[in-house]
Coordinates of C-alpha atoms in Angstrom, one line a residue:
M9 CA 19.6 9.8 -0.2
T10 CA 19.5 6.6 -2.2
V11 CA 17.5 5.7 -5.3
T12 CA 17.8 2.3 -7.3
V13 CA 16.4 2.2 -10.6
I14 CA 16.1 -1.0 -13.1
P15 CA 17.4 0.7 -16.0
S16 CA 15.8 -1.8 -18.2
F17 CA 12.9 -0.3 -18.2
T18 CA 13.5 2.4 -20.8
G19 CA 12.2 2.9 -24.3
D20 CA 8.6 1.7 -26.1
A21 CA 6.9 -1.6 -25.5
S22 CA 6.5 -3.4 -28.8
P23 CA 2.5 -2.1 -29.7
Y24 CA -0.3 -4.8 -29.0
G25 CA 0.0 -7.8 -31.7
G26 CA -3.4 -9.4 -29.5
G27 CA -3.5 -11.9 -26.8
D28 CA -2.5 -11.5 -23.8
P29 CA -1.8 -8.1 -23.1
Y30 CA 0.5 -8.8 -20.4
A31 CA 2.4 -11.6 -21.9
D32 CA 5.4 -8.7 -22.9
Y33 CA 5.0 -7.2 -19.6
R34 CA 8.1 -5.7 -18.5
T35 CA 8.7 -5.9 -14.5
A36 CA 10.8 -7.6 -11.6
D37 CA 10.8 -8.8 -8.0
F38 CA 10.9 -5.8 -5.8
P39 CA 12.4 -6.0 -2.6
F40 CA 10.2 -3.0 -1.1
T41 CA 6.6 -4.3 -1.9
R42 CA 6.8 -6.1 1.7
Y43 CA 5.7 -3.1 3.6
A44 CA 2.2 -1.6 3.1
D45 CA 0.8 0.2 0.2
L46 CA 0.5 3.9 1.4
A47 CA -1.5 4.5 -1.3
D48 CA -4.0 2.8 -0.8
R49 CA -7.9 3.4 -1.3
R50 CA -8.7 1.2 1.7
L51 CA -6.8 3.3 4.3
G52 CA -8.1 6.3 2.6
A53 CA -5.6 7.5 -0.1
G54 CA -6.8 9.4 -3.2
V55 CA -5.8 11.4 -5.8
I56 CA -6.8 14.6 -5.1
A57 CA -6.1 17.1 -8.2
A58 CA -3.7 16.6 -11.1
N59 CA -3.4 19.6 -14.2
D60 CA -4.6 17.1 -17.1
E61 CA -6.5 13.8 -17.2
F62 CA -7.7 14.7 -20.9
F63 CA -7.6 11.2 -22.2
A64 CA -8.0 9.4 -18.6
E65 CA -9.2 10.1 -15.0
R66 CA -6.4 10.6 -11.7
E67 CA -8.2 8.4 -9.9
N68 CA -7.3 5.5 -12.2
L69 CA -4.0 5.5 -10.8
L70 CA -4.9 3.7 -6.8
K71 CA -7.4 1.5 -8.5
P72 CA -6.3 -1.5 -6.5
E73 CA -6.4 -4.6 -9.0
A74 CA -3.8 -4.5 -12.1
A75 CA -4.7 -2.4 -15.2
E76 CA -6.9 -3.7 -18.3
F77 CA -6.5 -3.2 -21.6
D78 CA -9.5 -3.1 -23.8
P79 CA -7.9 -3.3 -28.0
E80 CA -12.0 -1.8 -29.3
H81 CA -13.0 0.3 -26.0
F82 CA -12.6 3.9 -27.7
G83 CA -14.9 7.4 -26.5
H84 CA -15.3 10.9 -28.2
K85 CA -11.8 11.7 -26.7
G86 CA -9.9 8.4 -28.5
K87 CA -8.6 5.3 -27.3
I88 CA -9.9 4.8 -23.1
M89 CA -7.0 3.4 -20.9
D90 CA -7.4 2.2 -17.6
G91 CA -4.9 4.8 -16.0
W92 CA -4.3 8.8 -15.9
E93 CA -3.4 9.9 -19.4
T94 CA -2.9 13.7 -20.4
R95 CA -3.4 15.6 -23.4
R96 CA -0.2 15.9 -26.4
R97 CA 1.6 18.9 -24.9
R98 CA 2.8 21.3 -27.9
G99 CA 4.9 24.4 -28.6
V100 CA 4.3 27.8 -28.2
S101 CA 4.0 28.5 -32.3
A102 CA 5.2 26.7 -36.1
A103 CA 8.5 27.6 -35.5
Q104 CA 8.5 25.8 -31.4
P105 CA 6.4 23.2 -31.5
H106 CA 7.7 21.3 -29.5
P107 CA 7.4 21.5 -25.4
T108 CA 10.0 23.0 -23.3
E109 CA 12.3 20.7 -21.4
D110 CA 10.5 22.0 -18.5
D111 CA 7.4 20.9 -19.6
H112 CA 5.6 18.8 -17.5
D113 CA 2.2 17.4 -16.2
W114 CA 1.4 16.5 -12.4
A115 CA -1.2 15.1 -9.5
L116 CA -1.7 15.3 -5.9
V117 CA -1.7 12.0 -4.2
R118 CA -3.0 12.2 -0.8
L119 CA -1.7 9.0 1.5
G120 CA -4.4 6.8 2.9
A121 CA -1.8 7.1 5.8
P122 CA 1.5 9.2 6.4
G123 CA 4.4 7.5 6.7
V124 CA 8.3 6.4 5.7
I125 CA 7.9 5.6 1.9
R126 CA 10.1 2.4 1.3
G127 CA 9.6 2.3 -2.5
I128 CA 7.8 3.5 -5.3
V129 CA 6.0 1.6 -8.3
V130 CA 4.8 4.0 -11.0
D131 CA 3.6 1.0 -14.0
T132 CA 2.6 1.8 -17.5
A133 CA 1.1 -1.2 -17.9
H134 CA -1.0 -0.6 -21.7
F135 CA 1.1 2.4 -22.4
R136 CA 3.3 1.4 -25.1
G137 CA 3.8 4.0 -27.2
N138 CA 2.3 6.5 -25.1
Y139 CA 4.0 6.8 -21.4
P140 CA 5.9 9.9 -20.6
Q141 CA 9.1 10.3 -21.2
A142 CA 10.6 10.7 -17.7
V143 CA 9.0 10.7 -14.4
S144 CA 9.8 12.4 -10.4
V145 CA 8.5 12.3 -7.3
E146 CA 8.2 14.8 -4.4
A147 CA 6.6 14.2 -1.0
A148 CA 5.4 16.5 1.7
S149 CA 3.7 16.8 4.7
V150 CA 1.4 18.8 5.9
P151 CA -1.1 18.4 8.8
G152 CA -4.7 17.8 8.4
S153 CA -7.0 18.4 5.4
P154 CA -5.4 20.7 3.0
S155 CA -6.7 21.8 0.0
P156 CA -4.9 21.6 -3.6
E157 CA -4.5 24.9 -3.2
D158 CA -3.0 24.6 0.3
L159 CA -0.3 21.9 -1.2
L160 CA 0.7 23.6 -3.9
A161 CA 1.1 26.8 -1.7
D162 CA 4.5 28.7 -2.3
D163 CA 5.7 27.7 1.7
V164 CA 5.2 24.0 0.9
K165 CA 8.0 21.9 1.8
W166 CA 8.6 19.7 -1.1
T167 CA 11.1 16.6 -1.3
T168 CA 12.4 14.4 -3.9
L169 CA 12.0 11.7 -3.8
V170 CA 12.6 10.0 -7.4
P171 CA 14.0 12.6 -9.5
R172 CA 14.1 13.3 -12.9
T173 CA 14.5 10.2 -14.2
A174 CA 13.2 7.9 -17.6
V175 CA 11.1 5.3 -17.7
G176 CA 9.6 2.4 -19.5
G177 CA 5.9 1.9 -21.9
H178 CA 4.3 -1.1 -20.4
A179 CA 6.7 -1.6 -17.6
A180 CA 6.8 -1.6 -13.5
N181 CA 9.2 1.3 -12.9
G182 CA 9.9 0.3 -9.4
F183 CA 12.6 3.0 -7.6
A184 CA 13.6 2.1 -3.4
V185 CA 13.9 5.1 -1.1
D186 CA 15.8 5.8 1.3
V187 CA 14.7 9.4 2.7
E188 CA 14.1 8.7 6.2
Q189 CA 10.8 11.6 7.3
R190 CA 6.8 11.2 7.7
F191 CA 5.3 12.5 4.7
T192 CA 1.7 12.3 3.9
H193 CA 1.7 13.6 -0.2
L194 CA 2.6 13.0 -2.8
R195 CA 3.0 15.3 -5.9
V196 CA 3.9 12.7 -8.9
N197 CA 5.9 14.5 -12.1
Q198 CA 5.5 12.9 -16.5
H199 CA 7.7 14.6 -18.9
P200 CA 6.5 16.3 -20.3
D201 CA 2.9 14.3 -20.7
G202 CA 1.7 11.1 -21.5
G203 CA 0.1 8.3 -19.0
I204 CA 1.2 6.3 -15.9
A205 CA -1.4 3.1 -15.1
R206 CA -1.6 3.1 -11.5
L207 CA 0.8 4.3 -8.8
R208 CA 2.0 2.4 -6.0
V209 CA 3.7 3.6 -2.7
Y210 CA 5.4 0.9 -0.4
G211 CA 6.5 1.9 3.0
E212 CA 5.4 1.9 6.8
V213 CA 2.7 3.7 8.5
A214 CA 4.1 5.8 11.1
P215 CA 0.7 7.7 12.9
D216 CA 0.4 10.2 15.2
P217 CA 0.9 9.5 19.2
R218 CA -1.9 13.0 19.6
W219 CA -4.7 11.0 18.1
L220 CA -3.6 7.4 19.3
S221 CA -3.4 8.8 23.3
V222 CA -6.9 10.8 22.3
L223 CA -8.2 7.6 21.2
G224 CA -7.1 5.8 24.5
T225 CA -8.3 2.4 23.3
F226 CA -7.5 1.4 19.8
D227 CA -6.4 -1.7 17.7
L228 CA -3.2 -1.9 17.9
A229 CA -2.4 -4.2 15.4
A230 CA -4.4 -1.9 12.5
L231 CA -2.5 -0.6 9.5
E232 CA -4.1 2.4 9.8
N233 CA -2.4 2.9 13.4
G234 CA 1.0 2.0 12.7
G235 CA 0.8 -2.4 13.2
R236 CA 2.5 -4.0 10.2
V237 CA 3.3 -7.5 9.8
E238 CA 7.1 -8.6 10.2
D239 CA 6.5 -12.3 8.8
A240 CA 3.7 -15.2 7.7
S241 CA 5.1 -18.9 6.9
D242 CA 2.9 -18.9 3.5
R243 CA 1.6 -16.4 1.0
F244 CA 0.4 -18.3 -1.1
Y245 CA -3.5 -17.2 -1.8
S246 CA -3.7 -13.0 -0.4
P247 CA -1.4 -11.4 1.6
A248 CA -0.5 -11.3 5.4
T249 CA -1.6 -7.5 5.3
N250 CA -5.1 -8.3 4.2
T251 CA -5.6 -9.0 8.0
I252 CA -4.6 -5.7 9.6
Q253 CA -6.5 -3.5 6.7
P254 CA -9.8 -0.9 7.6
G255 CA -13.4 -2.8 7.8
R256 CA -14.5 -6.3 7.5
S257 CA -13.6 -8.8 4.4
R258 CA -15.9 -8.4 1.5
K259 CA -14.9 -11.2 -0.5
M260 CA -12.9 -14.2 0.2
D261 CA -9.6 -12.9 -0.9
D262 CA -9.4 -9.5 0.5
G263 CA -8.1 -11.6 3.7
W264 CA -5.3 -14.0 4.5
E265 CA -5.6 -17.6 3.0
T266 CA -2.5 -20.1 2.5
R267 CA -2.4 -23.4 0.2
R268 CA -3.1 -26.7 1.7
R269 CA -0.5 -28.1 4.1
R270 CA 0.1 -31.9 3.2
D271 CA 2.7 -32.2 6.5
K272 CA 1.7 -32.3 10.2
G273 CA 2.9 -28.2 10.3
N274 CA 0.7 -25.3 11.1
D275 CA 0.7 -21.8 9.3
W276 CA 1.5 -18.1 11.0
I277 CA 1.5 -14.4 11.0
R278 CA 4.6 -12.4 13.3
Y279 CA 3.2 -9.2 13.3
S280 CA 4.8 -5.6 16.0
L281 CA 2.5 -3.7 17.0
A282 CA 2.1 0.0 17.1
A283 CA 4.4 0.4 19.9
E284 CA 4.2 -1.7 23.7
S285 CA 1.1 -1.8 24.7
E286 CA -1.7 -3.5 26.9
I287 CA -3.7 -5.6 25.2
R288 CA -7.2 -6.6 26.5
A289 CA -8.9 -8.0 23.9
V290 CA -9.3 -10.1 20.7
E291 CA -11.1 -10.5 17.6
I292 CA -10.4 -13.2 15.0
D293 CA -12.5 -12.7 11.5
T294 CA -12.9 -15.5 9.1
A295 CA -15.6 -13.7 6.8
Y296 CA -16.0 -15.2 3.7
L297 CA -13.5 -18.4 4.1
K298 CA -16.3 -20.7 4.6
G299 CA -14.9 -24.1 3.3
N300 CA -11.2 -22.3 3.6
S301 CA -10.9 -20.9 7.2
A302 CA -8.3 -21.9 9.5
G303 CA -9.8 -24.6 11.9
W304 CA -8.2 -23.3 15.0
A305 CA -6.3 -20.1 16.1
A306 CA -3.5 -19.7 18.8
L307 CA -2.5 -15.9 19.6
S308 CA 1.0 -15.5 21.4
V309 CA 2.4 -12.3 22.9
A310 CA 6.5 -11.0 23.1
A311 CA 8.1 -8.2 23.6
E312 CA 10.2 -6.1 21.3
G313 CA 13.2 -8.2 19.4
S314 CA 12.4 -11.0 21.7
E315 CA 11.5 -14.5 21.3
D316 CA 9.7 -15.8 23.9
W317 CA 6.8 -16.0 23.7
T318 CA 3.9 -15.7 25.5
E319 CA 0.5 -17.9 25.1
V320 CA -2.6 -15.2 25.6
L321 CA -5.1 -17.2 24.0
P322 CA -4.7 -20.9 23.7
R323 CA -5.7 -23.0 20.5
T324 CA -9.3 -22.2 20.1
R325 CA -12.0 -23.8 17.6
L326 CA -12.9 -21.3 15.1
Q327 CA -15.9 -21.0 13.2
P328 CA -16.8 -20.1 8.8
D329 CA -17.3 -16.8 8.1
T330 CA -17.9 -15.7 11.7
N331 CA -16.1 -12.9 13.9
H332 CA -14.8 -14.3 17.0
R333 CA -14.3 -12.0 20.1
F334 CA -12.4 -12.9 23.1
V335 CA -11.9 -10.7 26.1
L336 CA -8.7 -11.6 28.5
D337 CA -8.7 -12.3 31.7
A338 CA -5.9 -9.6 32.8
P339 CA -4.4 -7.1 30.0
V340 CA -1.2 -8.3 28.7
V341 CA 2.0 -6.1 27.8
G342 CA 4.1 -6.9 24.7
S343 CA 5.0 -5.3 21.0
R344 CA 5.0 -8.4 18.5
V345 CA 2.2 -11.0 18.4
R346 CA 1.5 -14.0 16.6
I347 CA -1.2 -15.8 15.5
D348 CA -0.5 -20.0 15.0
I349 CA -3.5 -21.4 12.8
Y350 CA -4.3 -25.1 12.6
P351 CA -3.8 -26.8 10.4
D352 CA -3.8 -24.3 7.5
G353 CA -7.1 -22.2 5.6
G354 CA -7.1 -18.3 6.6
I355 CA -8.2 -15.6 8.4
S356 CA -9.9 -12.5 7.0
R357 CA -9.0 -10.2 9.9
L358 CA -7.1 -10.1 13.6
R359 CA -8.0 -6.8 15.7
L360 CA -6.2 -6.1 19.4
F361 CA -7.7 -3.9 21.5
G362 CA -5.9 -2.2 24.5
S363 CA -4.0 1.0 25.0
L364 CA -0.4 2.1 24.6
T365 CA 2.0 1.9 28.0
E366 CA 3.8 4.7 28.9
D367 CA 6.8 3.0 27.5
G368 CA 4.8 2.2 24.4
A369 CA 3.4 6.1 23.8
A370 CA 7.2 7.5 24.8
R371 CA 8.7 6.2 22.5
L372 CA 6.3 6.4 19.9
A373 CA 6.5 10.3 20.4
A374 CA 9.9 10.5 20.2
R375 CA 10.1 8.7 16.6
H376 CA 7.3 11.1 15.9
Q377 CA 9.5 13.8 16.7
E378 CA 12.7 11.9 14.8
L379 CA 10.5 12.0 11.6
G380 CA 9.7 15.3 11.5
G381 CA 6.2 14.9 12.9

């Protein structure tokens, strides 16, 4: 196992002095953030239990937006923080007033989609002098819908992803993870106590092949079914991964929008499907994109590892704020898909309906077995 830590993010941040609360926020570029957030609420993630949440609720950990800070916001229990914050731990007596080395608080997180974790960000934004001294993160793979009691049982195997590591206040503390296993739940520990604003868990979805085989026809590009974005020409306004999130877009920035082109080129996204598949129908949705939707779109398919693209949907006019449906003349086999939009703009969702080929299903089952499924 390899863990990469940003060592500079340790210790207290400066007390808030007014103005922009993010002006002195400590962060860095983490290469693993190109993966999807497996702890995204839109995928069904949740914080299902915590041993303490006296000052601020555990559910705040998975809010999609950045943590907010209001210096005047106080309640009956004290300063109200936009994160998960526990009370101050104490020792057992006046002679032993400090917590022990083993004392810690914990929260159990259900991933929205089981998968292989590539990196974790423990964000302590606005927790300047009340952040934990150190954090650790463990992961488990438990089938079904286990209760907190089930997860805390002695027979559950927990794998350490982030060993106990010192962190900094008011900082994005990033950890690269190299454990080639499929996980469903996390246990986030803060030593000995304190507050964490946000948790992000970046990785690759590893779907259950038995579930997909029972479904038969499903959305082959959907993030929750193992689809992923390989690359995109432009991510200026919003990430391309939004196009394969569950459900319809609910606002303009819940889709993919590019900057305005001033050349004669066009924008595009490349996807990997869950596995080799037969595609039979396509949806291209421009919901909430009105004066900025793509003008035209075309769709091409390729085999795994191939750059030999075959056009399956010719350049077609798109309407603003509209869900477009296309039935292909014949099923198309492939494991990679590229959508080209002309000349720029955006789409909110791409859906590719079909089923796995026999070879695709076999490869997916073998991969599931390799990951401990």
